[in-house]
Structure formats: structure tokens, C-alpha cells
mmCIF file of C-alpha atoms in Angstrom:
data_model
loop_
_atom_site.group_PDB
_atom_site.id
_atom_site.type_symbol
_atom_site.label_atom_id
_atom_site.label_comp_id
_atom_site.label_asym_id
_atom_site.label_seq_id
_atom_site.Cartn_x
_atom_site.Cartn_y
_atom_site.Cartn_z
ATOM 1 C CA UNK A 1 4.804 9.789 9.614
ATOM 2 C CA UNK A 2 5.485 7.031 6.235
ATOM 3 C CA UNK A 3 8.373 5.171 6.909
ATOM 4 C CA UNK A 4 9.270 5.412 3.264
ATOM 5 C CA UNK A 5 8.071 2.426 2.443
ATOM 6 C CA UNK A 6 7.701 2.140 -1.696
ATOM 7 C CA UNK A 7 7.918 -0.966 -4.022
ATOM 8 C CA UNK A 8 10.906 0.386 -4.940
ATOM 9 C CA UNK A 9 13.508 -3.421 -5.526
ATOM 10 C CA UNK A 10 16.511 -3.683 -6.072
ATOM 11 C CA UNK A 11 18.883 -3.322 -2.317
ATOM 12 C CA UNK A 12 21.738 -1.608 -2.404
ATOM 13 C CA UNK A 13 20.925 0.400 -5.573
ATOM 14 C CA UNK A 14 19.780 4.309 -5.769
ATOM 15 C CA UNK A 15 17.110 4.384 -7.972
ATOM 16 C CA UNK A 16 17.806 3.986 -11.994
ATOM 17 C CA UNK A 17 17.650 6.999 -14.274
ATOM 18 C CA UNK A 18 15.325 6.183 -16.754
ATOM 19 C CA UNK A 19 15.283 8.798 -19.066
ATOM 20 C CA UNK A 20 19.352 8.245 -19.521
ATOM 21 C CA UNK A 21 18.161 4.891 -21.727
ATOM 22 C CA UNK A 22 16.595 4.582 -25.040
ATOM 23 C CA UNK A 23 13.040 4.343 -24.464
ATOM 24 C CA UNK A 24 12.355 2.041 -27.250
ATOM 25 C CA UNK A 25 14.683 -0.327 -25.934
ATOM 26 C CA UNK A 26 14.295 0.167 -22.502
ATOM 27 C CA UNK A 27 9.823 -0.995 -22.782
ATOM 28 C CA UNK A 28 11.407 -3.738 -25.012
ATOM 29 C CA UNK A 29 13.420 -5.161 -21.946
ATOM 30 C CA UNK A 30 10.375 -4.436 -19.626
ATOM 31 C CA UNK A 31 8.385 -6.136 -21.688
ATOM 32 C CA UNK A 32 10.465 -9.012 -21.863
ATOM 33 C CA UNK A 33 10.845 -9.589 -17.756
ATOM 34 C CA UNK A 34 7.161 -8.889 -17.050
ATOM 35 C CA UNK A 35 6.013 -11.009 -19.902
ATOM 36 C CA UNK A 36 7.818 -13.770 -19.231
ATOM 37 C CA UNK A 37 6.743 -14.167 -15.354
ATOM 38 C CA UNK A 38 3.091 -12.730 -16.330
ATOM 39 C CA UNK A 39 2.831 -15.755 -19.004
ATOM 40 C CA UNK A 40 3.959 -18.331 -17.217
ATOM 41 C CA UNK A 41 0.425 -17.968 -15.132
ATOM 42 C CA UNK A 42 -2.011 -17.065 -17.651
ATOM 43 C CA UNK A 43 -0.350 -17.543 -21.173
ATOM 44 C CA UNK A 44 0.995 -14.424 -23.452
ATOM 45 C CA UNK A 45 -1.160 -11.220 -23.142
ATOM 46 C CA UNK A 46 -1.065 -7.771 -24.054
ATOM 47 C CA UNK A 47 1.041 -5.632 -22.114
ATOM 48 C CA UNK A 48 0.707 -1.404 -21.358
ATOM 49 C CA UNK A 49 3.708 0.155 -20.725
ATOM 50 C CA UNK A 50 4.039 3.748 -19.216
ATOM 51 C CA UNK A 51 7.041 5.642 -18.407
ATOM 52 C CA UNK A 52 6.541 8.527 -16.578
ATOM 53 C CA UNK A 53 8.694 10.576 -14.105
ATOM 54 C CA UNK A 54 10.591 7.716 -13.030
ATOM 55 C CA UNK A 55 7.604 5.429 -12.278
ATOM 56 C CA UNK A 56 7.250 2.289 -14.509
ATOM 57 C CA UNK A 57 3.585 1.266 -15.300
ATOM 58 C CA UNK A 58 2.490 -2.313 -16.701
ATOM 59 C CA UNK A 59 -1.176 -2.432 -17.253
ATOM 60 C CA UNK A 60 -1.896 -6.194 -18.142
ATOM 61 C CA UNK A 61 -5.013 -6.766 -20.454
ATOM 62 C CA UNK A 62 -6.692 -10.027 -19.481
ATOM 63 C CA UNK A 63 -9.783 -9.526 -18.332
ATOM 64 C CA UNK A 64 -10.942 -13.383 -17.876
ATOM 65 C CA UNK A 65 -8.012 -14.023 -16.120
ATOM 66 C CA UNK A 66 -7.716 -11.282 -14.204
ATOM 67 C CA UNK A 67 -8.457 -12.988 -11.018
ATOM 68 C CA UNK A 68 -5.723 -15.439 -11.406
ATOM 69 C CA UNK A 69 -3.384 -12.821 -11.789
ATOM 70 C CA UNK A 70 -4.611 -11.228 -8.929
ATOM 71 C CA UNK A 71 -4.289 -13.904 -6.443
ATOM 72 C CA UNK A 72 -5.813 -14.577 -2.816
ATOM 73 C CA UNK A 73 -5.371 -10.982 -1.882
ATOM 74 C CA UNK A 74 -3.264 -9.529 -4.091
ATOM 75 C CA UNK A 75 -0.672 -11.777 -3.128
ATOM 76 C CA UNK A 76 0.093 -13.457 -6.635
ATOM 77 C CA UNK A 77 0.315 -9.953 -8.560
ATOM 78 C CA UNK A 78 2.769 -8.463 -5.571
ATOM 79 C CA UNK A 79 5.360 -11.220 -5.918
ATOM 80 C CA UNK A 80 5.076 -10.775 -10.150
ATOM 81 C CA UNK A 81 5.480 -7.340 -9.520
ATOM 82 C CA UNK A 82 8.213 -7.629 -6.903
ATOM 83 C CA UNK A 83 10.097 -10.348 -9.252
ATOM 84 C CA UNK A 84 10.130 -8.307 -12.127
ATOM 85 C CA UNK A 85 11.357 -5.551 -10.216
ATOM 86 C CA UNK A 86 14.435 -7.293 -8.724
ATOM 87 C CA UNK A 87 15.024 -8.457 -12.590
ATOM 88 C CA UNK A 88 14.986 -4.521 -13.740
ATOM 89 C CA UNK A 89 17.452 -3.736 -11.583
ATOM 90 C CA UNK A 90 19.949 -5.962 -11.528
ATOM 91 C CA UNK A 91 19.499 -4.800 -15.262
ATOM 92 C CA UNK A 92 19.911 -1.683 -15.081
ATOM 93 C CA UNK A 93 22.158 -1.576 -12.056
ATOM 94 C CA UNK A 94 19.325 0.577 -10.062
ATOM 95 C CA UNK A 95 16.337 0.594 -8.383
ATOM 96 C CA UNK A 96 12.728 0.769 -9.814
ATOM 97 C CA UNK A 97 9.313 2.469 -9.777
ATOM 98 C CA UNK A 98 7.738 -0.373 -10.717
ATOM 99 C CA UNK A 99 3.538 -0.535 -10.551
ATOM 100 C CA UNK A 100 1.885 -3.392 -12.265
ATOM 101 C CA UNK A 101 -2.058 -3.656 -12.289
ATOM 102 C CA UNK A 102 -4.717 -5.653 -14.138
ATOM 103 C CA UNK A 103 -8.185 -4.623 -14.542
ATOM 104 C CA UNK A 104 -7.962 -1.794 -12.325
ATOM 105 C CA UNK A 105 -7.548 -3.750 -9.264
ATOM 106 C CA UNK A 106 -4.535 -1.882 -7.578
ATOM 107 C CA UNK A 107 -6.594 1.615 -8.571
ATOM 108 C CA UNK A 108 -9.559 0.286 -6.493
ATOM 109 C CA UNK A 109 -7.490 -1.447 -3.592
ATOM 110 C CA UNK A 110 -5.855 2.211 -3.552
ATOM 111 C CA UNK A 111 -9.274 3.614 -3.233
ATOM 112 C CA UNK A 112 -10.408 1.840 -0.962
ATOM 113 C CA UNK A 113 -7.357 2.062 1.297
ATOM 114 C CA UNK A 114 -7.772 6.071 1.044
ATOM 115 C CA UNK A 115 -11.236 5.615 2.064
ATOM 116 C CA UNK A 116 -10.375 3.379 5.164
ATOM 117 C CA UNK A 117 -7.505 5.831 6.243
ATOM 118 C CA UNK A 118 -9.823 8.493 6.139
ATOM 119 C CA UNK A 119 -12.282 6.684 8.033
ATOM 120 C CA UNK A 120 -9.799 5.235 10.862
ATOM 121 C CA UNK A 121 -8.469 9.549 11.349
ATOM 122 C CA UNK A 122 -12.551 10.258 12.079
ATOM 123 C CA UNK A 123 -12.674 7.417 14.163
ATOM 124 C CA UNK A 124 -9.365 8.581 16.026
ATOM 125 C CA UNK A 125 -10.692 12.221 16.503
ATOM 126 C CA UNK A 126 -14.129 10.890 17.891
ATOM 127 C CA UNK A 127 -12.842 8.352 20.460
ATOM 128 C CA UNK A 128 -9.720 10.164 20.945
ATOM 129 C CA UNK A 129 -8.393 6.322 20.738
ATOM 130 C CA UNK A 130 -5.060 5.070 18.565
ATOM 131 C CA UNK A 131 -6.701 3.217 15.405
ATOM 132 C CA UNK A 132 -4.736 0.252 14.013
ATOM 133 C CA UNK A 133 -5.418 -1.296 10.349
ATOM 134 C CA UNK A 134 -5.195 -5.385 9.763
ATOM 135 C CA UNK A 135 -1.870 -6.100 8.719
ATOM 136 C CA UNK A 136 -0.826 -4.573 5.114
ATOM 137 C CA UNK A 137 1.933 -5.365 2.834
ATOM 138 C CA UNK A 138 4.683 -2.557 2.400
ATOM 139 C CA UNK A 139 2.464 -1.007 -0.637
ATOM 140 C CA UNK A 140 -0.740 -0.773 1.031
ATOM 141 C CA UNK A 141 0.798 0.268 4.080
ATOM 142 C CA UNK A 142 2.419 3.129 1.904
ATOM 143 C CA UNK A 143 -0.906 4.158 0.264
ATOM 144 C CA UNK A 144 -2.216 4.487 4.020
ATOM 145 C CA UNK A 145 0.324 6.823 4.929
ATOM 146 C CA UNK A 146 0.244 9.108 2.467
ATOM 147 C CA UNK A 147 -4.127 8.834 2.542
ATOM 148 C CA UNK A 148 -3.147 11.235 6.148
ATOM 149 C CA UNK A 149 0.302 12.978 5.375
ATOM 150 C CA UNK A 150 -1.309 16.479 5.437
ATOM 151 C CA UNK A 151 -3.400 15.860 8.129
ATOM 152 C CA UNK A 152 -2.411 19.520 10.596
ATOM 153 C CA UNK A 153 -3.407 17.202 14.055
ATOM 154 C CA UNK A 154 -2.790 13.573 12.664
ATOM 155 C CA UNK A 155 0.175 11.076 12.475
ATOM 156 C CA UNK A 156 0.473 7.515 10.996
ATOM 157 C CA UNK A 157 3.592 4.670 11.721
ATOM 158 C CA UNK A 158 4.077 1.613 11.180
ATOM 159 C CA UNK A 159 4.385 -1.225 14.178
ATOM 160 C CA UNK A 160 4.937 -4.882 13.982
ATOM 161 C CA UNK A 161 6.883 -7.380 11.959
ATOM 162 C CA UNK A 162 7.034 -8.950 8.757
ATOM 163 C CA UNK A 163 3.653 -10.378 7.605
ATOM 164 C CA UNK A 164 1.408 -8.445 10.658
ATOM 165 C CA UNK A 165 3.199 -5.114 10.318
ATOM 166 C CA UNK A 166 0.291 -2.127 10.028
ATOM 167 C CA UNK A 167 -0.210 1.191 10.773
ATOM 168 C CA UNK A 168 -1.091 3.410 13.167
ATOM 169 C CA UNK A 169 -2.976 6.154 13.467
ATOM 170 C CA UNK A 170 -3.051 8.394 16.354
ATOM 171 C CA UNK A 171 -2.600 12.423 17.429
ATOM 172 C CA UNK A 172 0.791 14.014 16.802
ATOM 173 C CA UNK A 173 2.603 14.518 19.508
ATOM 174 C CA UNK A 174 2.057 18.023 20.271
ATOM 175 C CA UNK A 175 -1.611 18.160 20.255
ATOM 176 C CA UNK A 176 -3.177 18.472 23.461
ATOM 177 C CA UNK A 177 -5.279 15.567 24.420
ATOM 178 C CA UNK A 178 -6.804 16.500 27.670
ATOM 179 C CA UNK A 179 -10.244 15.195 26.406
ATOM 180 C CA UNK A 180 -9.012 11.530 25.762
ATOM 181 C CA UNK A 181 -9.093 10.345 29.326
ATOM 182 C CA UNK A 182 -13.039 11.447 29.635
ATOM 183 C CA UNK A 183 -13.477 9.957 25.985
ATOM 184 C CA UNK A 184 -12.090 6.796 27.136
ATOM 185 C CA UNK A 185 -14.517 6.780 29.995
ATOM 186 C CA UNK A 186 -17.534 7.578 28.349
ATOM 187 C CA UNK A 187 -16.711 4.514 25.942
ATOM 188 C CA UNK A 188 -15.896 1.957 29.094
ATOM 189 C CA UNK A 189 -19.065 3.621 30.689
ATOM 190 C CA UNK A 190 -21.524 2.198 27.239
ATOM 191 C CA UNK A 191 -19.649 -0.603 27.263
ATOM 192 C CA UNK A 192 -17.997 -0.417 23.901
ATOM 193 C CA UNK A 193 -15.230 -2.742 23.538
ATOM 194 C CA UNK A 194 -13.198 -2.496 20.743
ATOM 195 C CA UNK A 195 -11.137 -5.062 19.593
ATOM 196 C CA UNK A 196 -7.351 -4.090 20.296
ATOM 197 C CA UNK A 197 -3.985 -5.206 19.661
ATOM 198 C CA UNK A 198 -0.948 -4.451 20.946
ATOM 199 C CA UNK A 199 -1.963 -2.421 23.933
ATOM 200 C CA UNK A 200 -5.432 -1.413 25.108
ATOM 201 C CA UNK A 201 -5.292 2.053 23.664
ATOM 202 C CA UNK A 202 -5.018 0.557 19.699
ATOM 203 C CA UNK A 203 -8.585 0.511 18.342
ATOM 204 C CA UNK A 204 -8.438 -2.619 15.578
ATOM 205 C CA UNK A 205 -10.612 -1.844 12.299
ATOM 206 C CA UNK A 206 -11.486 -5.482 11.223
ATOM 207 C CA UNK A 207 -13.654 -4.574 8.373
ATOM 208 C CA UNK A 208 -13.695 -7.478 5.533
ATOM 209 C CA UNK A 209 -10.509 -7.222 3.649
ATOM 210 C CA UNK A 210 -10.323 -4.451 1.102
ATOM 211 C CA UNK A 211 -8.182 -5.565 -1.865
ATOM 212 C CA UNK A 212 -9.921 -9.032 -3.155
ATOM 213 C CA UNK A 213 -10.241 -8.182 -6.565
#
């Protein structure tokens, strides 16, 4: 199953209780860390803020720029957002919920991870073969995970470290898979080789990569 894994900063801390603050004062103060990293790349914009059942939301309007925001892969926008985080809680002496997005792109890269997990669990159940993702940050990988949670025969974890850490997909454990040897077979007999990764029985999906904005 999900390891838990959230973009929840701020080690060592349970997570803040945001309704104990004044609201007003509380966006002013998220406004203020987000703004300052978020201008420092692409000069003052409006910000969005949402508080809602302990999530914090930061839509950032800048639609020209969105792309520098963004980053090679997301990568740019995950360290504002992980930044800002750390900031909050030190702050407020807990961790927090914190999402930050511009021009939908986190929306679609959610999308599309959905739509890959789902994919990868009919892939599993055809070929009756383990099916690895590329290596995801700790967000995507979470989306991933919960993409399958209620799956009745399927399971997801994550294997690997740091930067190539991914997920698996494969059977829960007490599913009977007495048809996987003769799948297996059938695929060496047409001469289908998959690319795999740690261990023949991982089946790789190395579509293009899903969250350029």
C-alpha cells in the first residue's frame, strides 16, 4: 500500500492546527513566505489562497511565466513549494498541507498520473507481470498510490532510493496467481521483452514523462 508519503514539511512537527489561528492573519503570513520565494523568479504576482480542511492552497496567476515557475519537470515549483513549507512551520511550530500550482499544471500532472496508474493495474492483470513507473518525486509517487488504493486484487509500494525511488504495482499477496507462470511464457514465447528494472519480473513503463507543463 502508500507509504504515507505527503508534502507534508516541517520534521519533527505533528501537523499545525489551522483553524486555531486568525485566518486573516494567518493568508497574510502565507502570503508573505510564498511571495517572497515566488518573486524572486518571476517578479510580484497575484497570489490565491485557500484554506480548507487543513490543506493550504496557493494558486499563482502568471500565465506568461508559468513555465518558469514550473521548471524542467516540475522541479523548480517542488522546491518553492517545499521551501515555503519548511518556512510555515517553523512558523507555526507544525507541519503543513501545503499545495502550490500555477496554471493548472499540478491538476493535469495529477491527471495524468491517475491515468498512468490505471493503465500500469490493466497492464499488471493482463501479463500477470509486476509494473514499475520511472522514478517519481514523493508527491507524484503519492498521487500513484492513492490512483489504486481501492483496488479489491491490487497493491502499490514504493522501492528504491532517493532520486530513482518509484512504485510498484503488483497482486496483493493473497490472490492466487497460478496463471502468471503460463502468462510469463506465452510473453517469452512472442518474444516480448519488456524493459525491466530491478529484477526480471518488474515490467518498466517508459512512456515520455508526464508532468512537463
Amino acid at each position: 500500500g502508500a507509504d504515507n508519503e505527503d508534502n507534508n514539511s516541517g520534521e519533527g512537527f505533528s501537523l499545525a492546527d489551522l483553524e486555531s489561528y486568525n485566518q486573516d492573519e494567518l493568508r497574510a503570513m502565507i502570503h508573505d513566505v510564498v511571495n517572497r520565494l515566488v518573486s524572486s523568479i518571476i517578479g510580484e504576482v497575484p497570489l490565491t489562497i485557500t484554506i480548507d480542511e487543513g490543506h493550504i492552497r496557493v494558486k499563482v496567476d502568471c500565465e506568461e511565466d508559468a513555465r518558469i515557475l514550473v521548471g524542467r519537470e516540475g522541479q523548480t515549483l517542488a522546491s518553492v513549494q517545499y521551501i515555503a513549507s519548511r518556512i510555515l512551520a517553523g512558523k507555526l511550530q507544525g507541519a503543513v498541507r501545503l499545495h502550490i500550482d500555477t496554471g493548472n499544471y499540478k491538476e493535469n500532472q495529477d491527471a495524468r498520473l491517475t491515468g498512468l496508474a490505471q493503465m500500469l493495474a490493466e497492464k499488471l492483470r493482463k501479463s500477470g507481470r509486476t509494473q514499475s513507473t520511472r522514478p517519481l518525486s514523493a508527491y507524484q509517487r503519492r498521487i500513484v498510490h492513492l490512483a489504486l488504493e481501492d483496488e479489491e486484487d491490487i497493491q502499490t509500494s514504493s522501492k528504491g532510493d532517493g532520486p530513482q525511488r518509484r512504485v510498484l504495482i503488483h497482486f496483493k499477496r493473497n490472490r492466487t496467481q497460478k496463471n502468471t507462470a503460463q502468462m510469463e511464457q506465452e510473453q517469452e514465447n512472442e518474444q516480448l521483452a519488456p524493459e525491466t528494472c530491478e529484477g526480471a519480473d518488474v515490467q518498466v513503463c517508459s512512456d515520455a514523462p508526464l508532468d512537463r507543463p
